[in-house]
Amino acid sequence: MRHEKKENRGRPSEKPVEVIKQFTRTYDDSIWHYDLDKTDKGPYLVEFYDPEFDKIEKLYNKLERLQTPKYHENGRKKRTTKADKIKMEITERAYWKEHYRLFPEDKPKKRKRRTKKSNV
């Protein structure tokens, strides 16, 4: 009649301490990403988020997503339809409108017609 071995006598076995290698810290205006495998000096990526620039960032990501080619299951590239091109055009127009609203100094100058000088 043997009893089951129980490890409740003596010193408990020590479990190895798990070192967290990847973590993020969130602050008021930014997120700091750490990966101790990449670097131990500090964060490898700092994301600043400002509600003023959220809209332009979303438009940029949408435009990038629309411009990347899509593929069929067999590996062939899908056709870009007219509706896709219209979506891209509308998104690009909205992106540049928002960009020029935030950065008016980037707006291209309007070219005017030169007036003809009369010799009278």
XYZ file of C-alpha atoms in Angstrom:
120
model
C 0.000 0.000 0.000
C 1.959 2.921 -1.304
C 0.894 6.500 -0.831
C 1.216 9.125 -3.500
C 4.263 11.301 -3.189
C 3.387 14.795 -2.148
C 5.854 17.641 -2.199
C 4.480 19.464 0.764
C 7.355 18.635 3.090
C 10.522 20.629 3.375
C 11.579 23.562 1.262
C 9.214 24.282 -1.663
C 10.690 23.981 -5.145
C 11.639 27.304 -6.652
C 10.149 28.168 -9.970
C 12.432 30.095 -12.326
C 11.627 33.795 -12.536
C 10.278 34.692 -15.955
C 11.920 37.787 -17.371
C 9.558 39.842 -19.508
C 11.404 40.722 -22.716
C 8.652 42.649 -24.526
C 6.464 45.266 -22.887
C 4.923 48.675 -23.479
C 4.463 51.697 -21.292
C 1.601 54.084 -21.968
C 1.867 57.747 -21.080
C -0.476 60.694 -21.612
C 0.655 61.455 -25.146
C 2.718 58.461 -26.225
C 3.286 54.719 -26.113
C 6.832 53.403 -25.535
C 7.584 49.909 -26.890
C 10.445 47.944 -25.332
C 12.048 44.726 -26.562
C 15.053 43.619 -24.540
C 16.113 41.204 -27.295
C 16.540 44.088 -29.743
C 18.111 46.619 -27.387
C 18.574 47.043 -23.677
C 19.350 50.771 -23.904
C 15.749 51.964 -24.121
C 12.601 51.768 -26.230
C 12.904 50.711 -29.860
C 9.705 52.534 -30.831
C 7.913 55.564 -29.436
C 4.464 56.334 -30.804
C 3.136 59.823 -30.211
C -0.542 60.300 -30.694
C -2.141 63.644 -31.051
C -5.882 63.888 -31.663
C -5.226 66.661 -34.164
C -3.322 64.268 -36.468
C -5.495 61.162 -35.974
C -7.651 61.874 -39.014
C -4.729 62.352 -41.395
C -3.056 59.206 -40.073
C -6.219 57.152 -40.632
C -6.572 58.538 -44.159
C -2.941 57.715 -44.914
C -3.353 54.139 -43.660
C -6.554 53.732 -45.702
C -4.826 55.036 -48.830
C -1.885 52.667 -48.315
C -4.277 49.747 -47.806
C -6.189 50.609 -50.989
C -2.994 50.942 -53.049
C -1.495 47.601 -52.036
C -2.298 44.938 -54.636
C -4.667 42.135 -53.733
C -4.072 38.532 -54.742
C -6.226 35.488 -55.537
C -5.739 32.233 -53.641
C -3.679 30.801 -56.494
C -1.233 33.741 -56.330
C -2.459 35.763 -59.292
C -2.933 39.470 -58.845
C -6.530 40.707 -58.656
C -7.780 43.287 -61.077
C -8.105 46.890 -59.897
C -11.664 47.864 -60.721
C -13.059 51.277 -61.532
C -14.786 51.375 -58.128
C -11.419 50.728 -56.430
C -9.823 53.544 -58.423
C -12.642 55.915 -57.437
C -12.199 54.987 -53.766
C -8.463 55.633 -54.054
C -9.047 58.984 -55.718
C -11.593 60.111 -53.107
C -9.338 59.013 -50.245
C -6.319 60.737 -51.779
C -8.284 63.961 -52.223
C -9.470 63.803 -48.591
C -5.898 63.103 -47.427
C -4.438 66.104 -49.236
C -7.295 68.353 -48.092
C -6.579 67.394 -44.470
C -2.818 67.739 -45.043
C -3.165 71.277 -46.402
C -5.489 72.168 -43.529
C -2.856 71.095 -41.009
C 0.151 72.362 -42.966
C -0.930 75.396 -45.017
C 2.682 76.234 -45.939
C 2.841 73.044 -48.067
C -0.034 74.130 -50.273
C 1.138 74.695 -53.853
C 0.919 78.198 -55.167
C -1.863 78.935 -57.628
C -0.587 79.845 -61.037
C -2.312 82.782 -62.608
C -2.453 83.745 -66.221
C -0.227 86.529 -67.211
C -2.100 89.539 -68.361
C -1.316 90.817 -71.792
C 0.215 94.221 -71.859
C -1.195 96.478 -74.476
C 1.072 98.800 -76.412
C -1.388 101.651 -76.485
